Amino acid sequence: MGKKVSVIGAGFYGSTTALRLAQYNIFDTVVLTDIVEGKPEGLALDINQSRSIEGYETEVIGATTTAEGAGYEVTTNSDVVVITAGLPRKPGMSRMDLIGVNAGIVRGVAENIAKHSPNAVVIVVSNPLDEMTALAQIATGFPKNRVMGQAGMLDTARFTNFVAEKLNVPVGSVKTLTLGSHGDTMVPVPSRCTVGGVPLTEKLSVEEIEDLVTRTRNGGAEIVALLKTGSAYYAPSAAAARMAKAVIEDSGAVMPVCAWVDGEYGISGVYLGVEAEIGIAGIRKVVETKLSDTELAALKGAAEAVRAKQADVQSL
Ligand code: APR
């Protein structure tokens, strides 16, 4: 049977994710859906017409669905589903301001996925991320290892970019890490950051690192403020597509993702940004890394902040 990934929501995030997934040339089919009639079909046609130029065979199928679930047959038996449906932020909004409206959207999407692709691995990107990931797990009823969220890959990539620019070095020489939530309680982890193998703390002062940490934490809002309409999608789609690739290739890659944490770091029963090994069954295992006392305390703080919100989403 062919490899199939479905991307739900054909906005900026969904359409760029579908394009990246198609260009990997590792899936037989990429399905792109939206509730706006004709939008996914039009985008699919456009992407497919780039195949001979870019040299890939994966076919993108666009399909209009209703929020109630009509049209979902096209997604049947997807191996991976990426949920991008939902509103993006406007300038001045926090991700949490989206919770009410996006919860309704994500719940409906998740129920339809469960019905048509009962064995899929689900990657959630809709915001607020940690809460929408928890909600998607509840609404699909899938095992927790088969539902994860994209945040850490993106936040880490932003941190890496800022460090590379600051030091004027290639991004490839920089390794950074962020854990925690995709929001105010994001936990950038300077103790795990290196530049050419040298600890970041030997390259920059505490104040300089703190500035980059703050800019990383506000990385999404900085772009929302510049765009004025809509939020980031190039780096976010790169992150989500890499996660889907790791799943379908059963690669075992260790990535910072939003995963169910059950005992690691002394934290239990919450979806939280941690490093995890990714494979065909989703999260193979959460990988604990050594943290400084301050970083561990911040991660525990983040866990409690998102735990409270995740309890709320059950009723949304
Ligand atoms: N089913 C499918 N698609 C839906 C549904 C639904 N029930 N509800 C809304 N959509 C679609 C919209 O029609 C729109 O095309 O989701 C798309 C969202 O696209 P954009 O507005 O361009 O937003 P985007 O930048 O793609 O962000 C999507 O990702 O980063 C997060 O905060 C962001 O929650 C937002 C999501």
XYZ file of N, CA, C and O in Angstrom, residues 36-148:
452
model
N -12.897 25.751 2.615
C -13.162 26.780 1.596
C -13.189 26.105 0.230
O -12.168 25.564 -0.221
N -14.364 26.140 -0.385
C -14.564 25.362 -1.607
C -13.606 25.767 -2.723
O -13.483 26.952 -3.046
N -12.926 24.778 -3.280
C -12.040 24.998 -4.413
C -10.600 25.342 -4.040
O -9.685 25.136 -4.832
N -10.401 25.850 -2.832
C -9.045 26.284 -2.437
C -8.044 25.112 -2.443
O -6.980 25.219 -3.074
N -8.374 23.989 -1.785
C -7.390 22.890 -1.799
C -7.200 22.290 -3.185
O -6.077 21.913 -3.550
N -8.279 22.227 -3.970
C -8.161 21.687 -5.336
C -7.245 22.572 -6.180
O -6.392 22.084 -6.924
N -7.437 23.886 -6.037
C -6.623 24.821 -6.821
C -5.152 24.759 -6.434
O -4.263 24.730 -7.296
N -4.904 24.708 -5.136
C -3.510 24.649 -4.670
C -2.857 23.337 -5.099
O -1.679 23.311 -5.491
N -3.626 22.240 -5.035
C -3.081 20.924 -5.425
C -2.693 20.929 -6.892
O -1.622 20.428 -7.277
N -3.575 21.504 -7.704
C -3.294 21.579 -9.141
C -2.004 22.364 -9.386
O -1.122 21.946 -10.155
N -1.886 23.470 -8.708
C -0.701 24.324 -8.857
C 0.562 23.568 -8.438
O 1.579 23.557 -9.145
N 0.502 22.912 -7.272
C 1.688 22.169 -6.787
C 2.046 21.051 -7.777
O 3.213 20.880 -8.142
N 1.040 20.311 -8.237
C 1.315 19.210 -9.170
C 1.980 19.694 -10.455
O 2.787 18.984 -11.057
N 1.640 20.895 -10.856
C 2.221 21.423 -12.095
C 3.678 21.832 -11.913
O 4.373 22.130 -12.885
N 4.157 21.830 -10.662
C 5.584 22.110 -10.437
C 6.411 20.825 -10.453
O 7.643 20.869 -10.401
N 5.742 19.655 -10.539
C 6.467 18.380 -10.376
C 7.522 18.151 -11.441
O 8.628 17.700 -11.154
N 7.178 18.445 -12.694
C 8.156 18.167 -13.747
C 9.345 19.121 -13.673
O 10.455 18.790 -14.080
N 9.127 20.289 -13.116
C 10.233 21.251 -12.988
C 11.158 20.851 -11.843
O 12.367 20.807 -11.978
N 10.523 20.520 -10.705
C 11.308 20.191 -9.517
C 11.732 18.719 -9.474
O 12.555 18.342 -8.645
N 11.108 17.899 -10.310
C 11.543 16.509 -10.399
C 11.080 15.622 -9.257
O 11.886 14.963 -8.604
N 9.791 15.642 -8.972
C 9.253 14.683 -8.000
C 7.935 14.142 -8.522
O 7.270 14.773 -9.354
N 7.556 12.945 -8.048
C 6.380 12.261 -8.587
C 5.170 12.290 -7.658
O 4.061 11.988 -8.068
N 5.380 12.568 -6.381
C 4.270 12.554 -5.424
C 3.100 13.384 -5.951
O 3.294 14.514 -6.398
N 1.909 12.809 -5.856
C 0.745 13.531 -6.339
C -0.003 14.176 -5.181
O -0.223 13.554 -4.140
N -0.365 15.420 -5.360
C -1.156 16.113 -4.347
C -2.618 16.095 -4.779
O -2.940 16.433 -5.918
N -3.478 15.659 -3.849
C -4.912 15.627 -4.130
C -5.588 16.661 -3.243
O -5.498 16.588 -2.011
N -6.237 17.623 -3.856
C -6.945 18.641 -3.088
C -8.411 18.272 -2.960
O -9.007 17.765 -3.910
N -8.995 18.511 -1.795
C -10.404 18.163 -1.608
C -11.073 19.108 -0.622
O -10.535 19.375 0.454
N -12.240 19.596 -1.010
C -13.031 20.411 -0.095
C -13.812 19.487 0.834
O -14.370 18.482 0.400
N -13.817 19.819 2.115
C -14.624 19.069 3.079
C -15.586 20.047 3.745
O -15.454 21.265 3.580
N -16.508 19.517 4.508
C -17.271 20.390 5.402
C -16.733 20.179 6.813
O -16.058 19.175 7.087
N -17.011 21.132 7.685
C -16.574 20.982 9.069
C -17.207 19.744 9.694
O -16.635 19.109 10.585
N -18.389 19.358 9.197
C -19.096 18.194 9.756
C -18.488 16.874 9.293
O -18.777 15.828 9.865
N -17.687 16.905 8.224
C -17.008 15.662 7.838
C -17.275 15.180 6.427
O -16.669 14.191 5.994
N -18.142 15.855 5.678
C -18.351 15.439 4.294
C -17.050 15.651 3.524
O -16.369 16.658 3.714
N -16.703 14.675 2.700
C -15.506 14.813 1.870
C -14.247 14.200 2.456
O -13.216 14.135 1.795
N -14.315 13.731 3.691
C -13.125 13.173 4.343
C -12.692 11.816 3.783
O -11.614 11.322 4.105
N -13.556 11.195 2.933
C -13.215 9.874 2.392
C -11.842 9.901 1.713
O -11.107 8.925 1.738
N -11.526 11.031 1.110
C -10.265 11.147 0.368
C -9.041 10.961 1.282
O -7.957 10.605 0.832
N -9.225 11.173 2.572
C -8.103 11.030 3.519
C -7.971 9.608 4.050
O -7.057 9.315 4.827
N -8.873 8.725 3.652
C -8.957 7.381 4.244
C -7.610 6.663 4.303
O -6.864 6.634 3.332
N -7.351 6.101 5.467
C -6.130 5.325 5.727
C -4.839 6.093 5.491
O -3.852 5.535 4.995
N -4.839 7.344 5.877
C -3.579 8.100 5.855
C -2.635 7.520 6.906
O -3.065 7.102 7.985
N -1.343 7.502 6.578
C -0.345 7.065 7.571
C -0.059 8.191 8.558
O 0.200 7.947 9.729
N -0.073 9.402 8.045
C 0.201 10.579 8.868
C -0.835 11.643 8.526
O -1.209 11.791 7.356
N -1.308 12.370 9.536
C -2.206 13.506 9.290
C -1.643 14.725 10.021
O -1.301 14.647 11.200
N -1.526 15.822 9.294
C -1.055 17.072 9.895
C -2.262 18.003 10.009
O -2.900 18.327 9.002
N -2.575 18.425 11.219
C -3.721 19.326 11.426
C -3.225 20.770 11.468
O -2.559 21.182 12.414
N -3.572 21.533 10.425
C -3.218 22.964 10.400
C -4.470 23.832 10.412
O -4.366 25.050 10.328
N -5.633 23.222 10.470
C -6.878 23.992 10.438
C -6.985 24.870 11.678
O -6.652 24.445 12.778
N -7.454 26.080 11.476
C -7.639 26.983 12.605
C -7.174 28.377 12.268
O -6.467 28.585 11.289
N -7.609 29.332 13.071
C -7.235 30.717 12.807
C -5.817 30.997 13.269
O -5.380 30.467 14.281
N -5.110 31.852 12.536
C -3.821 32.349 13.024
C -4.022 33.604 13.859
O -5.111 34.162 13.893
N -2.956 34.048 14.512
C -3.035 35.257 15.336
C -3.103 36.522 14.498
O -2.653 36.559 13.371
N -3.640 37.566 15.116
C -3.527 38.918 14.570
C -2.540 39.671 15.457
O -2.291 39.252 16.593
N -1.978 40.794 14.956
C -1.021 41.533 15.792
C -1.597 41.830 17.175
O -2.765 42.196 17.292
N -0.776 41.643 18.198
C -1.206 41.922 19.565
C -1.873 40.739 20.260
O -2.055 40.754 21.472
N -2.240 39.710 19.499
C -2.898 38.544 20.115
C -1.855 37.563 20.640
O -0.782 37.409 20.050
N -2.197 36.875 21.725
C -1.362 35.753 22.152
C -1.962 34.486 21.531
O -3.124 34.488 21.109
N -1.174 33.424 21.470
C -1.697 32.171 20.907
C -2.928 31.713 21.699
O -3.849 31.130 21.155
N -2.903 32.018 23.009
C -3.993 31.557 23.873
C -5.321 32.228 23.519
O -6.377 31.671 23.767
N -5.264 33.412 22.903
C -6.500 34.091 22.500
C -7.270 33.291 21.447
O -8.438 33.584 21.178
N -6.602 32.314 20.834
C -7.259 31.533 19.772
C -7.975 30.303 20.308
O -8.636 29.582 19.556
N -7.851 30.062 21.616
C -8.231 28.741 22.135
C -9.696 28.389 21.885
O -10.006 27.270 21.475
N -10.605 29.351 22.099
C -12.023 29.029 21.969
C -12.388 28.605 20.559
O -12.925 27.516 20.335
N -12.054 29.422 19.590
C -12.453 29.141 18.211
C -11.678 27.938 17.655
O -12.257 27.052 17.001
N -10.377 27.853 17.919
C -9.612 26.746 17.355
C -9.931 25.404 18.005
O -9.810 24.352 17.369
N -10.365 25.420 19.252
C -10.739 24.155 19.901
C -11.898 23.504 19.153
O -11.892 22.289 18.916
N -12.876 24.321 18.762
C -14.017 23.773 18.026
C -13.580 23.175 16.693
O -14.029 22.098 16.301
N -12.684 23.873 16.016
C -12.205 23.405 14.709
C -11.392 22.121 14.868
O -11.623 21.119 14.179
N -10.445 22.139 15.789
C -9.541 20.986 15.948
C -10.296 19.753 16.445
O -10.031 18.626 15.998
N -11.258 19.951 17.320
C -12.041 18.804 17.794
C -12.764 18.124 16.626
O -12.714 16.901 16.462
N -13.416 18.935 15.802
C -14.149 18.380 14.661
C -13.217 17.662 13.686
O -13.502 16.549 13.236
N -12.100 18.288 13.385
C -11.126 17.681 12.469
C -10.626 16.354 13.044
O -10.560 15.334 12.342
N -10.291 16.360 14.321
C -9.732 15.157 14.957
C -10.730 14.002 14.927
O -10.356 12.842 14.668
N -11.989 14.317 15.152
C -13.012 13.248 15.125
C -13.118 12.642 13.731
O -13.247 11.422 13.583
N -13.046 13.487 12.722
C -13.122 12.976 11.353
C -11.890 12.167 10.970
O -11.980 11.175 10.242
N -10.746 12.568 11.469
C -9.519 11.802 11.203
C -9.641 10.407 11.827
O -9.319 9.393 11.196
N -10.100 10.376 13.067
C -10.202 9.091 13.773
C -11.120 8.133 13.022
O -10.879 6.924 12.954
N -12.160 8.712 12.431
C -13.130 7.887 11.706
C -12.529 7.294 10.426
O -12.752 6.128 10.112
N -11.747 8.070 9.727
C -11.275 7.640 8.406
C -9.851 7.091 8.395
O -9.485 6.353 7.487
N -9.048 7.468 9.371
C -7.657 6.978 9.420
C -7.332 6.526 10.837
O -6.528 7.141 11.550
N -7.959 5.414 11.262
C -7.839 5.008 12.671
C -6.422 4.640 13.107
O -6.150 4.578 14.299
N -5.517 4.427 12.145
C -4.146 4.046 12.522
C -3.121 5.147 12.286
O -1.919 4.903 12.377
N -3.588 6.339 11.984
C -2.647 7.422 11.618
C -1.862 7.932 12.821
O -2.290 7.824 13.964
N -0.707 8.509 12.511
C 0.011 9.345 13.472
C -0.419 10.780 13.183
O -0.432 11.209 12.030
N -0.815 11.495 14.221
C -1.341 12.855 14.046
C -0.323 13.883 14.542
O 0.198 13.762 15.654
N -0.054 14.854 13.690
C 0.839 15.960 14.053
C -0.003 17.238 14.063
O -0.581 17.616 13.044
N -0.089 17.868 15.225
C -0.923 19.069 15.377
C -0.030 20.305 15.301
O 1.056 20.327 15.901
N -0.503 21.320 14.562
C 0.248 22.586 14.537
C -0.640 23.773 14.887
O -0.152 24.888 15.079
N -1.955 23.572 14.952
C -2.881 24.668 15.259
C -2.597 25.199 16.666
O -2.230 24.441 17.565
N -2.822 26.486 16.836
C -2.539 27.124 18.126
C -3.789 27.362 18.952
O -4.873 27.493 18.376
N -3.676 27.456 20.285
C -2.454 27.301 21.071
C -1.987 25.839 21.078
O -2.774 24.936 21.408
N -0.731 25.638 20.729
C -0.246 24.335 20.312
C -0.391 23.219 21.358
O -0.908 22.146 21.054
N 0.084 23.483 22.553
C 0.094 22.400 23.553
C -1.329 21.956 23.888
O -1.618 20.772 24.025
N -2.225 22.934 23.953
C -3.626 22.639 24.274
C -4.319 21.934 23.114
O -5.101 21.000 23.313
N -4.043 22.370 21.883
C -4.683 21.739 20.720
C -4.169 20.308 20.529
O -4.903 19.437 20.063
N -2.935 20.054 20.898
C -2.398 18.687 20.819
C -3.119 17.793 21.824
O -3.546 16.675 21.493
N -3.272 18.287 23.034
C -3.986 17.515 24.067
C -5.421 17.250 23.623
O -5.941 16.127 23.771
N -6.047 18.265 23.043
C -7.436 18.120 22.601
C -7.545 17.103 21.462
O -8.473 16.285 21.427
N -6.605 17.138 20.533
C -6.643 16.198 19.405
C -6.516 14.760 19.909
O -7.153 13.847 19.371
N -5.718 14.559 20.931
C -5.591 13.194 21.488
C -6.919 12.752 22.097
O -7.383 11.629 21.857
N -7.549 13.637 22.827
C -8.829 13.303 23.450
C -9.882 13.021 22.375
O -10.611 12.034 22.432
N -9.939 13.900 21.370
C -10.998 13.793 20.360
C -10.792 12.605 19.413
O -11.763 12.034 18.922
N -9.538 12.236 19.147
C -9.315 11.040 18.317
C -9.463 9.775 19.147
O -9.815 8.718 18.621
N -9.133 9.868 20.426
C -9.095 8.672 21.269
C -7.887 7.798 20.944
O -7.802 6.647 21.376
N -6.934 8.345 20.196
C -5.736 7.583 19.818
C -4.811 7.420 21.021
O -4.822 8.251 21.939
N -3.969 6.371 20.992
C -2.937 6.266 22.033
C -2.076 7.539 22.028
O -1.860 8.132 20.968
N -1.599 7.924 23.197
C -0.916 9.227 23.305
C 0.353 9.299 22.466
O 0.728 10.375 22.001
N 0.993 8.158 22.231
C 2.220 8.188 21.414
C 1.926 8.507 19.945
O 2.816 8.882 19.199
N 0.666 8.352 19.531
C 0.333 8.602 18.126
C -0.176 10.023 17.863
O -0.598 10.337 16.750
N -0.155 10.865 18.885
C -0.549 12.264 18.700
C 0.558 13.152 19.270
O 0.937 13.008 20.436
N 1.075 14.031 18.437
C 2.139 14.941 18.894
C 1.931 16.314 18.271
O 1.166 16.468 17.318
